[in-house]
Coordinates of C-alpha atoms and ligand atoms in Angstrom, one line a residue:
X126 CA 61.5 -13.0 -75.1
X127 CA 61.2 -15.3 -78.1
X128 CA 58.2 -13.8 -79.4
X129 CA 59.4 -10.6 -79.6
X130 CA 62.1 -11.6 -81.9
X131 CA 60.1 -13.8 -83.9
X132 CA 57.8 -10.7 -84.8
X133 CA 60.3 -8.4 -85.5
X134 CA 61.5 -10.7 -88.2
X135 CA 57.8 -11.6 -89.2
X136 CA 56.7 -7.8 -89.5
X137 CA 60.3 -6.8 -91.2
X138 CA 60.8 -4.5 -88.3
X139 CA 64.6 -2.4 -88.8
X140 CA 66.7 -0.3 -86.4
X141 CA 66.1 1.8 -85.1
X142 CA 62.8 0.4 -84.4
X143 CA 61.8 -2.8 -82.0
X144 CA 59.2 -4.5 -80.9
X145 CA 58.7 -3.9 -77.1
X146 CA 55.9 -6.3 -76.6
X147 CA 53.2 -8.6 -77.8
X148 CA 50.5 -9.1 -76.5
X149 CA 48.2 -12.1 -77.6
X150 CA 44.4 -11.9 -77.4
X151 CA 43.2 -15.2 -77.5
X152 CA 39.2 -14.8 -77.2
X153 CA 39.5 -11.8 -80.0
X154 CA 42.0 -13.3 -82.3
X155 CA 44.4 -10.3 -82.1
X156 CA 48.3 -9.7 -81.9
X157 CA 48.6 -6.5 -80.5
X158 CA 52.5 -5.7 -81.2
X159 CA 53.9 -2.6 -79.8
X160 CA 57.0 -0.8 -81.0
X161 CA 59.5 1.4 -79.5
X162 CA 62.7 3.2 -81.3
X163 CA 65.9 2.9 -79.5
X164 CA 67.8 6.3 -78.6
X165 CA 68.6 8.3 -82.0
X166 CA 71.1 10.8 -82.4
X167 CA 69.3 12.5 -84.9
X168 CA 65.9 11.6 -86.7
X169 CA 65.5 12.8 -90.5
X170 CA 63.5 15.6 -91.5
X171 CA 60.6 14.1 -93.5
X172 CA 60.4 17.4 -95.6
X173 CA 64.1 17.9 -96.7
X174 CA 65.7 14.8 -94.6
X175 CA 68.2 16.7 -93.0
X176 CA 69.2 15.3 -89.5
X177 CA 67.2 16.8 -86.8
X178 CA 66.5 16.6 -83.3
X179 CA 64.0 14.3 -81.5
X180 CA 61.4 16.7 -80.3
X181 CA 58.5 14.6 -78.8
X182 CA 56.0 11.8 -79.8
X183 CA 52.6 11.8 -80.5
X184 CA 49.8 9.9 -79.0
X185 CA 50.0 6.1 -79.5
X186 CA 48.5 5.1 -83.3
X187 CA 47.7 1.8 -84.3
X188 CA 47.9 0.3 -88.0
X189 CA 46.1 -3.1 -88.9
X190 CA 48.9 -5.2 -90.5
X191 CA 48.5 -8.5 -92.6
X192 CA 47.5 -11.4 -90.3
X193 CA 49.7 -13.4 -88.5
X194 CA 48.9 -17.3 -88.0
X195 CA 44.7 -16.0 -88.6
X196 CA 45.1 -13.4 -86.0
X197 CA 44.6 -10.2 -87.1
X198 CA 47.7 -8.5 -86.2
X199 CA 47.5 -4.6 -84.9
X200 CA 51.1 -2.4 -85.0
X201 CA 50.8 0.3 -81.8
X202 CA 53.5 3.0 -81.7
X203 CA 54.1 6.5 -81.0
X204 CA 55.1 8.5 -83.7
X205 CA 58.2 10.6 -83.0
X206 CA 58.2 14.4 -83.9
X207 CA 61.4 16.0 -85.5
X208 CA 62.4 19.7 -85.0
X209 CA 64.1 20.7 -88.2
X210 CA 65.5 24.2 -88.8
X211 CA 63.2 25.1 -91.7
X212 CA 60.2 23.0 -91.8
X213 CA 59.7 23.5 -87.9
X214 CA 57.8 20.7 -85.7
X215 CA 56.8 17.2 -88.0
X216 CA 55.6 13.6 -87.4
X217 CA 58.8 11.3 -89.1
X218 CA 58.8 9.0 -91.8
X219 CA 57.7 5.8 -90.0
X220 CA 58.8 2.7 -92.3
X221 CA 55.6 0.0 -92.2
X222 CA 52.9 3.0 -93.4
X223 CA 52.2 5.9 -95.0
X224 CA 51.5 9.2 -92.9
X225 CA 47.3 9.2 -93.3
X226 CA 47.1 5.8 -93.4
X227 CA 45.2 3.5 -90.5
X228 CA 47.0 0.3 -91.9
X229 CA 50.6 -0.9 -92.7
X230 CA 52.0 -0.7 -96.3
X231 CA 52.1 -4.1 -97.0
X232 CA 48.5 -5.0 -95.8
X233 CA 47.3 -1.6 -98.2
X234 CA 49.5 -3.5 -100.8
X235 CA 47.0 -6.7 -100.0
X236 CA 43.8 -4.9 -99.8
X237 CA 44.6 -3.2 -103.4
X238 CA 45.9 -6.9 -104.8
X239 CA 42.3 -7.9 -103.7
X240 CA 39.7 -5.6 -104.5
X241 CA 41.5 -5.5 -108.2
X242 CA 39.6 -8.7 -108.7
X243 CA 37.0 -9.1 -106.3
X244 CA 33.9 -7.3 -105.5
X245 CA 34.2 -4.6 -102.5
X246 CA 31.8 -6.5 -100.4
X247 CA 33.8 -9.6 -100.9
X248 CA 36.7 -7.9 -99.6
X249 CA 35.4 -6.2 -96.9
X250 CA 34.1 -9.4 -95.6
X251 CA 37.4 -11.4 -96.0
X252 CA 39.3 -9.4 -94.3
X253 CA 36.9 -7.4 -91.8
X254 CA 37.2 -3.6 -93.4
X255 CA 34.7 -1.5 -93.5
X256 CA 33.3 0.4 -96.2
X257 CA 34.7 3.5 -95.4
X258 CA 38.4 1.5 -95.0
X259 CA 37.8 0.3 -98.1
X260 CA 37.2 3.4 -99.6
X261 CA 40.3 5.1 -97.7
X262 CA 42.6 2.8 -99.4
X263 CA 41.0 2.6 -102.8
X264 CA 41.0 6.8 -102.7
X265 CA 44.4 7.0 -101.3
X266 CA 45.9 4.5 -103.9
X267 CA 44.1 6.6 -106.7
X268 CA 46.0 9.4 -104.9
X269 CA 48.8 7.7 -105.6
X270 CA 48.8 6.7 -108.8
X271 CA 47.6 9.6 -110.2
X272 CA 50.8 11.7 -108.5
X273 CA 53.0 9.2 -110.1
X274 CA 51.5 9.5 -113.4
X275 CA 54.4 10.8 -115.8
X276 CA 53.8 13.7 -118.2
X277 CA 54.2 11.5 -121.4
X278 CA 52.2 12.3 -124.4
X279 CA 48.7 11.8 -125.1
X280 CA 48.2 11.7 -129.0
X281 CA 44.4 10.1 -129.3
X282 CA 41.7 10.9 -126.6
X283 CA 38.3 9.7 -126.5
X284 CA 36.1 11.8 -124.4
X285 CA 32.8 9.7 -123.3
X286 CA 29.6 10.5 -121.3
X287 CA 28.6 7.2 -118.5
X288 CA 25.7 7.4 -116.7
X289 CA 26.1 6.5 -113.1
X290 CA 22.9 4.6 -112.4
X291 CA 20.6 4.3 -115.5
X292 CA 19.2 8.0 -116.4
X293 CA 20.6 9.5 -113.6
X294 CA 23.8 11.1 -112.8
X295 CA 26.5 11.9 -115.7
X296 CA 29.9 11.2 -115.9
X297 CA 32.3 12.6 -118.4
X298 CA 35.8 10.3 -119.6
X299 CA 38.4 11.4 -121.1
X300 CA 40.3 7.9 -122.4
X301 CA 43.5 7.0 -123.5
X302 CA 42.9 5.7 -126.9
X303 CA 46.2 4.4 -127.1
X304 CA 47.0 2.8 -124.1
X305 CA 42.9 2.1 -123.6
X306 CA 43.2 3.4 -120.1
X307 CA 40.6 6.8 -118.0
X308 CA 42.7 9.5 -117.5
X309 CA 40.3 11.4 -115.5
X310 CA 36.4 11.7 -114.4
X311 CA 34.5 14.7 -114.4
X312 CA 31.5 15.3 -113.1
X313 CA 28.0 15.8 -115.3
X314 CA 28.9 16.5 -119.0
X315 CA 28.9 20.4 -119.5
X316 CA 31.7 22.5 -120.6
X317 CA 33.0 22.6 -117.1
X318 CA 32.9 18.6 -117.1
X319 CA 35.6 18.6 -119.5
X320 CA 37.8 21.6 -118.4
X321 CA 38.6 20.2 -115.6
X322 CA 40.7 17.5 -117.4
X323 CA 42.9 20.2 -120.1
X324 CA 44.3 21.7 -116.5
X325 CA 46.5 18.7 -115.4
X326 CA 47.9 18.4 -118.3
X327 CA 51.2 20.4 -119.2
X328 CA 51.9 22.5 -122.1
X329 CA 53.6 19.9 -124.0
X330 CA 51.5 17.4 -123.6
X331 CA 47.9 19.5 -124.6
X332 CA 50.5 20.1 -127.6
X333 CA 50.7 16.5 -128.1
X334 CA 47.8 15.9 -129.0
X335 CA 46.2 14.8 -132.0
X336 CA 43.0 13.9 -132.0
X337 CA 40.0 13.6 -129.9
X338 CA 36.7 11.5 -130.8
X339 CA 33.7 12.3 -129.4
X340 CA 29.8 12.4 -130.0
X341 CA 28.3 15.8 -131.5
X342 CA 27.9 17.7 -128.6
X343 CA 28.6 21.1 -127.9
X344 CA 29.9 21.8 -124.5
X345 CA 32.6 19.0 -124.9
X346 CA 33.3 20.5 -128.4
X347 CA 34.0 24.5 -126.7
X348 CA 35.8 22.7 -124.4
X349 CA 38.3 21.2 -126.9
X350 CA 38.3 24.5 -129.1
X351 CA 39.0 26.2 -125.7
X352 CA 42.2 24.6 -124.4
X353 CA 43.4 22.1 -127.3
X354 CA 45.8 24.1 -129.6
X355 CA 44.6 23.9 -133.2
X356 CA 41.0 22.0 -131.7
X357 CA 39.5 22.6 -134.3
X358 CA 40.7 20.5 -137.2
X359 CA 41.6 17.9 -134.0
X360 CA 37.7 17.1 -132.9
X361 CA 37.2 13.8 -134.9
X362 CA 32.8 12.8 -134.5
X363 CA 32.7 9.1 -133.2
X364 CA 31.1 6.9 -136.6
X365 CA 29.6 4.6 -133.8
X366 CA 27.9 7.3 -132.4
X367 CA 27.0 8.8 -136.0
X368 CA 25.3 5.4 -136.9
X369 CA 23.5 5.5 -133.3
X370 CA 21.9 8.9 -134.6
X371 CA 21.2 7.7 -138.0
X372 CA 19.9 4.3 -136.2
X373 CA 17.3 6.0 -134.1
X374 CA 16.0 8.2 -137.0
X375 CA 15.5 5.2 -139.3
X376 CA 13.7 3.5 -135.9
X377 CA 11.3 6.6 -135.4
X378 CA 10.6 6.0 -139.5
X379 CA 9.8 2.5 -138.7
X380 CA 7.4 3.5 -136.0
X381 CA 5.2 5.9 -137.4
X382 CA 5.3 3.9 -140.6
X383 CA 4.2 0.7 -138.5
X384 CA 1.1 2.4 -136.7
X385 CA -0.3 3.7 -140.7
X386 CA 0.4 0.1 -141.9
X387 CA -1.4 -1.7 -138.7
X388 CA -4.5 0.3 -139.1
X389 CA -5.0 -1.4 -142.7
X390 CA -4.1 -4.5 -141.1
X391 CA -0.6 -5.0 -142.3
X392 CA 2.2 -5.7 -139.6
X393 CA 5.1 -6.5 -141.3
X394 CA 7.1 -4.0 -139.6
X395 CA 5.9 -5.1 -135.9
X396 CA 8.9 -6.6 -134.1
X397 CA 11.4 -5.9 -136.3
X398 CA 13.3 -2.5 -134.8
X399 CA 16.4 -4.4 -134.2
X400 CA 16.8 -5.8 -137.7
X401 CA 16.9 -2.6 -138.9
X402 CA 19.6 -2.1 -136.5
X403 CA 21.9 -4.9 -137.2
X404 CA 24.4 -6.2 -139.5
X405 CA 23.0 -7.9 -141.9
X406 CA 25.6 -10.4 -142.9
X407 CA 25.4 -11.3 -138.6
X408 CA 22.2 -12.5 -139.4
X409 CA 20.7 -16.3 -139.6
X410 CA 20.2 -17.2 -143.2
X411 CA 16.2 -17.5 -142.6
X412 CA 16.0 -14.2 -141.3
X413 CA 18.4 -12.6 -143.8
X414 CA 16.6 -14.3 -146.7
X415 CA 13.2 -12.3 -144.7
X416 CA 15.0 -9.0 -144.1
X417 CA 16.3 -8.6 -148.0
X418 CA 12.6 -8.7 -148.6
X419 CA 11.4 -6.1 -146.3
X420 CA 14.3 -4.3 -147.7
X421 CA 13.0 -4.2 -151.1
X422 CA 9.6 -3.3 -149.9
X423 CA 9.6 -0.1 -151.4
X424 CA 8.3 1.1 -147.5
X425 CA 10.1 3.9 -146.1
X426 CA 11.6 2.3 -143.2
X427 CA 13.6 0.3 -146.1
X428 CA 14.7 3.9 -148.0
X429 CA 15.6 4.8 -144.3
X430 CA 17.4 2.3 -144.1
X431 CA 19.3 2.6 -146.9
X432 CA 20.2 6.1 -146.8
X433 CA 21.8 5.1 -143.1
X434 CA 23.8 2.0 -144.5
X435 CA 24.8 4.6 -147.2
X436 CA 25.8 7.5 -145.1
X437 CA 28.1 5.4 -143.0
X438 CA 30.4 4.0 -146.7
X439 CA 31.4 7.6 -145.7
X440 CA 34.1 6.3 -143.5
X441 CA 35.3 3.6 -145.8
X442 CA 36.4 6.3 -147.9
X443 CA 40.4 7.0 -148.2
X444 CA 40.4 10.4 -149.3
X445 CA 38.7 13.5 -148.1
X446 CA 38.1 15.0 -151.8
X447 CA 35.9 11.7 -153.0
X448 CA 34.5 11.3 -149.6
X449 CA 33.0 15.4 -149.6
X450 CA 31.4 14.5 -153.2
X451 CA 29.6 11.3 -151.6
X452 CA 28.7 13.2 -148.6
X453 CA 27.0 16.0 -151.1
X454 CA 25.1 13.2 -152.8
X455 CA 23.5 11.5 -150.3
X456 CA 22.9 14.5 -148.5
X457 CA 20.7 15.8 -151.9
X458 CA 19.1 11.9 -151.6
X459 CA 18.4 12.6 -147.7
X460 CA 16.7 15.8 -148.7
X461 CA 14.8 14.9 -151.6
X462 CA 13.8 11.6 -149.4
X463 CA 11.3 13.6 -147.6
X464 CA 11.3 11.4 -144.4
X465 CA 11.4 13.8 -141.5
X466 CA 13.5 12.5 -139.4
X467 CA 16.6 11.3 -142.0
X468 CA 15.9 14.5 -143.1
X469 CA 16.9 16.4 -139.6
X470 CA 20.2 14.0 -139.5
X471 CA 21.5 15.2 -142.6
X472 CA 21.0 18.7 -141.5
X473 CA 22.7 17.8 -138.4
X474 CA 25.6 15.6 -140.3
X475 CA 26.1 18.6 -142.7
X476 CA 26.6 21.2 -140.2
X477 CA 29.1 19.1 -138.5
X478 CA 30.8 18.0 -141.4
X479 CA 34.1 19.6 -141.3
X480 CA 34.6 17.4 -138.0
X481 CA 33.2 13.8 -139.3
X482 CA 35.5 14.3 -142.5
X483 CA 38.3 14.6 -139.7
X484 CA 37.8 10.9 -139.4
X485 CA 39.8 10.0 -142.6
X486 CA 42.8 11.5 -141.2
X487 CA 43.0 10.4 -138.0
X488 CA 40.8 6.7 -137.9
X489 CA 39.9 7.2 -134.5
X490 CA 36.6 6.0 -132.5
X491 CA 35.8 5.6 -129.0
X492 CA 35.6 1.8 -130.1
X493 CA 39.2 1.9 -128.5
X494 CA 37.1 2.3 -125.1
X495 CA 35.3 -0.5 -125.5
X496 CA 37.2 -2.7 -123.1
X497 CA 37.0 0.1 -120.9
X498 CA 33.7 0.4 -120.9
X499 CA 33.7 -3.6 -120.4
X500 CA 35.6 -3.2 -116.9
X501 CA 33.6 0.1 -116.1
X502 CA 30.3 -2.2 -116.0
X503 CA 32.1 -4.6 -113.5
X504 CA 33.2 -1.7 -111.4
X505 CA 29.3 -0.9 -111.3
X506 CA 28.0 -4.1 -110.7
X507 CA 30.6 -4.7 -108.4
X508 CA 30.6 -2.0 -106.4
X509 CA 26.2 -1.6 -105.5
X510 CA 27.5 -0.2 -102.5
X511 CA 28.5 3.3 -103.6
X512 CA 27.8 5.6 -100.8
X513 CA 28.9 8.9 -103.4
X514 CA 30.0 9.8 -106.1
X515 CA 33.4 10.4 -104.9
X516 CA 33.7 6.2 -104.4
X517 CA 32.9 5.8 -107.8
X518 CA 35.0 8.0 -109.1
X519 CA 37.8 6.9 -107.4
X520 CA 36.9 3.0 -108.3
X521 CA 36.9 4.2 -112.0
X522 CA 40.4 5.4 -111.8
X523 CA 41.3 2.3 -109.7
X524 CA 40.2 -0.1 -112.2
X525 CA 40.6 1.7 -115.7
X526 CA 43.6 4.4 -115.1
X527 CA 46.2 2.4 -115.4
X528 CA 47.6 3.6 -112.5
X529 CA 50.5 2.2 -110.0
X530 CA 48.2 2.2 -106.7
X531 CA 51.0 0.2 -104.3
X532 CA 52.0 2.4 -101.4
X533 CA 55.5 2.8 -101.8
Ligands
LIG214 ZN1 63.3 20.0 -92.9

């Protein structure tokens, strides 16, 4: 029949397989193309690939395969079974899919093209998937990917806490700072979180690295001091997440300042929490010209502010020795400032110093994991549909890891 040899050329069927029959179902727009094998002498082992004997076939299996002509097109054939010497009774290699896999290598190969730039709903609809099929081929690609990942060196990490839904469930990162890529997701941010990561790496490459930028927080830090060789002089404190603490203290400043001043009827500080919080030289010139005053207001949320702006000229420093003697200075001003809370980030600064100094050597923030964090918002607002965590861990990877997901 024609048909039969048309889709043996369409679906890149080889010897020894062929396609028995098709079968066209008009009313449900379905191919139904089944395969047969002719007679082999010997199949390979898919262990160790030495020639073995046929030894039966499983059940008939179907794969969905890209559409032909709008129909969706549905491979059937029973798997044959080798008997090999050492690795006993297996399923063989079949050529159009991977082992686990309920669809054909090139229609994965689609699916994974697709959901790289469109929402999973999107996909699921185009192509009539369901969620869980989806999710198989996203996980399995991951799978892949992550198996094919070579051992290469990892100089600058970026470990990073992401909060799965708003206040809820934590993630923990670990980034490629170079290469801006995840390297792996761990689950909640304790010690454990981060372990988990130090394992898959080899010797050499834990040896490899150089530095790793992260907030102040302890578990992730025990972590590091655990497993990294040397972690300790290789821990570098983010600065963006430095000014964040230094940000919130000048903020809790403004606040309690604010509530004295509007009970004698003076609200100059009402509204203006993000000013204190922004660049200045961002600024409209009205609003600039308004903020230098406040700023010269002699109130404390203006020597907050200033002790912030002059804790951070920390990192424009070049050398560690100049750098310590500014730290000691402001840290006297922060003291003798007597606002509580700039008062408690200095203690907390100070006690941490040894790892913010750290900074001048290696110049690395989780800034690098900014366009991460870009596509990781997509991947959330994209993906509304998470059924567990598992998904969106795996849609991380599939997104931000860099990885080669095609099925080979
Ligand atoms: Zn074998």
């Amino acid at each position: 029949m024609q048909d039969r040899e048309l889709y043996r050329q369409i679906l890149g069927i080889e010897a020894p397989w062929l396609v028995e029959r098709v079968e066209l179902k008009l009313a449900e727009g379905e191919v139904h193309v089944y395969l047969e094998h002719r007679e082999m002498a010997s199949w390979p082992c898919p262990e160790c690939g030495a020639g073995c004997q046929l030894y039966d076939h499983q059940e008939e299996r179907r794969w969905r395969h890209l559409d032909t002509c709008q129909y969706q097109t549905i491979l059937h054939a029973r798997p044959p079974r080798t008997k090999c010497g050492e690795h006993g009774v297996r399923v063989a290699k079949l050529p159009w899919a991977e082992p686990s896999s309920r669809f054909t290598a090139l229609m994965e190969r689609l699916v994974i093209d697709w959901l790289r730039s469109a929402s999973q709903k999107a996909v699921s609809e185009q192509l009539g998937l369901s969620w869980d099929e989806i999710h198989g081929i996203m996980e399995r690609a991951v799978g892949r990917g992550l198996k094919r990942r070579e051992a290469e060196p990892l100089p600058l990490l970026g470990v990073d806490e992401k909060a799965f839904r708003k206040g809820h469930k934590y993630f923990t990162l670990v980034n490629d700072l170079e290469r801006s890529r995840v390297l792996y997701v761990g689950e909640d941010r304790t010690q454990a979180s981060l372990d988990g990561f130090w394992g898959r790496l080899t010797e050499a490459q834990r040896a490899s690295i150089q530095a790793v930028a992260m907030d102040m927080w302890d578990p992730y830090v025990a972590s590091v001091m655990e497993y990294v060789p040397d972690g300790g002089k290789k821990i570098v404190y983010d600065k963006f997440h430095i000014a964040k603490h230094l940000g919130e203290a000048v903020d809790k400043v403004r606040r309690k300042e604010n509530r004295t001043l509007r009970a004698a009827g003076d609200d100059r500080l009402t509204g203006t929490r993000y000013d204190w919080l922004r660049n200045p030289a961002a600024m409209e010139p009205a609003d600039r010209r308004a903020f230098a005053e406040l700023r010269r207001s002699g109130l404390k949320t203006a020597r907050a502010w200033a002790l912030k702006e002059t804790a951070m000229a920390l990192f424009s420093y070049q050398y560690e020795r100049p750098a310590g003697k500014h730290f000691r200075w402001w840290h006297g001003w922060a003291v003798r400032s007597r606002l509580r809370p700039m008062l408690d980030v200095a203690r907390t600064l100070k006690r941490r110093f040894e790892n913010i100094i750290t900074y001048l050597r290696h110049r690395v923030t989780n800034a690098a994991s900014e366009s991460i964090n870009a596509k990781i918002q997509w991947v959330k607002y994209t993906a509304r549909g998470f059924r567990n965590k598992e998904n969106f861990k795996a849609a991380i990877l599939f997104h931000c890891g860099g990885l080669d997901l095609a099925p080979s």
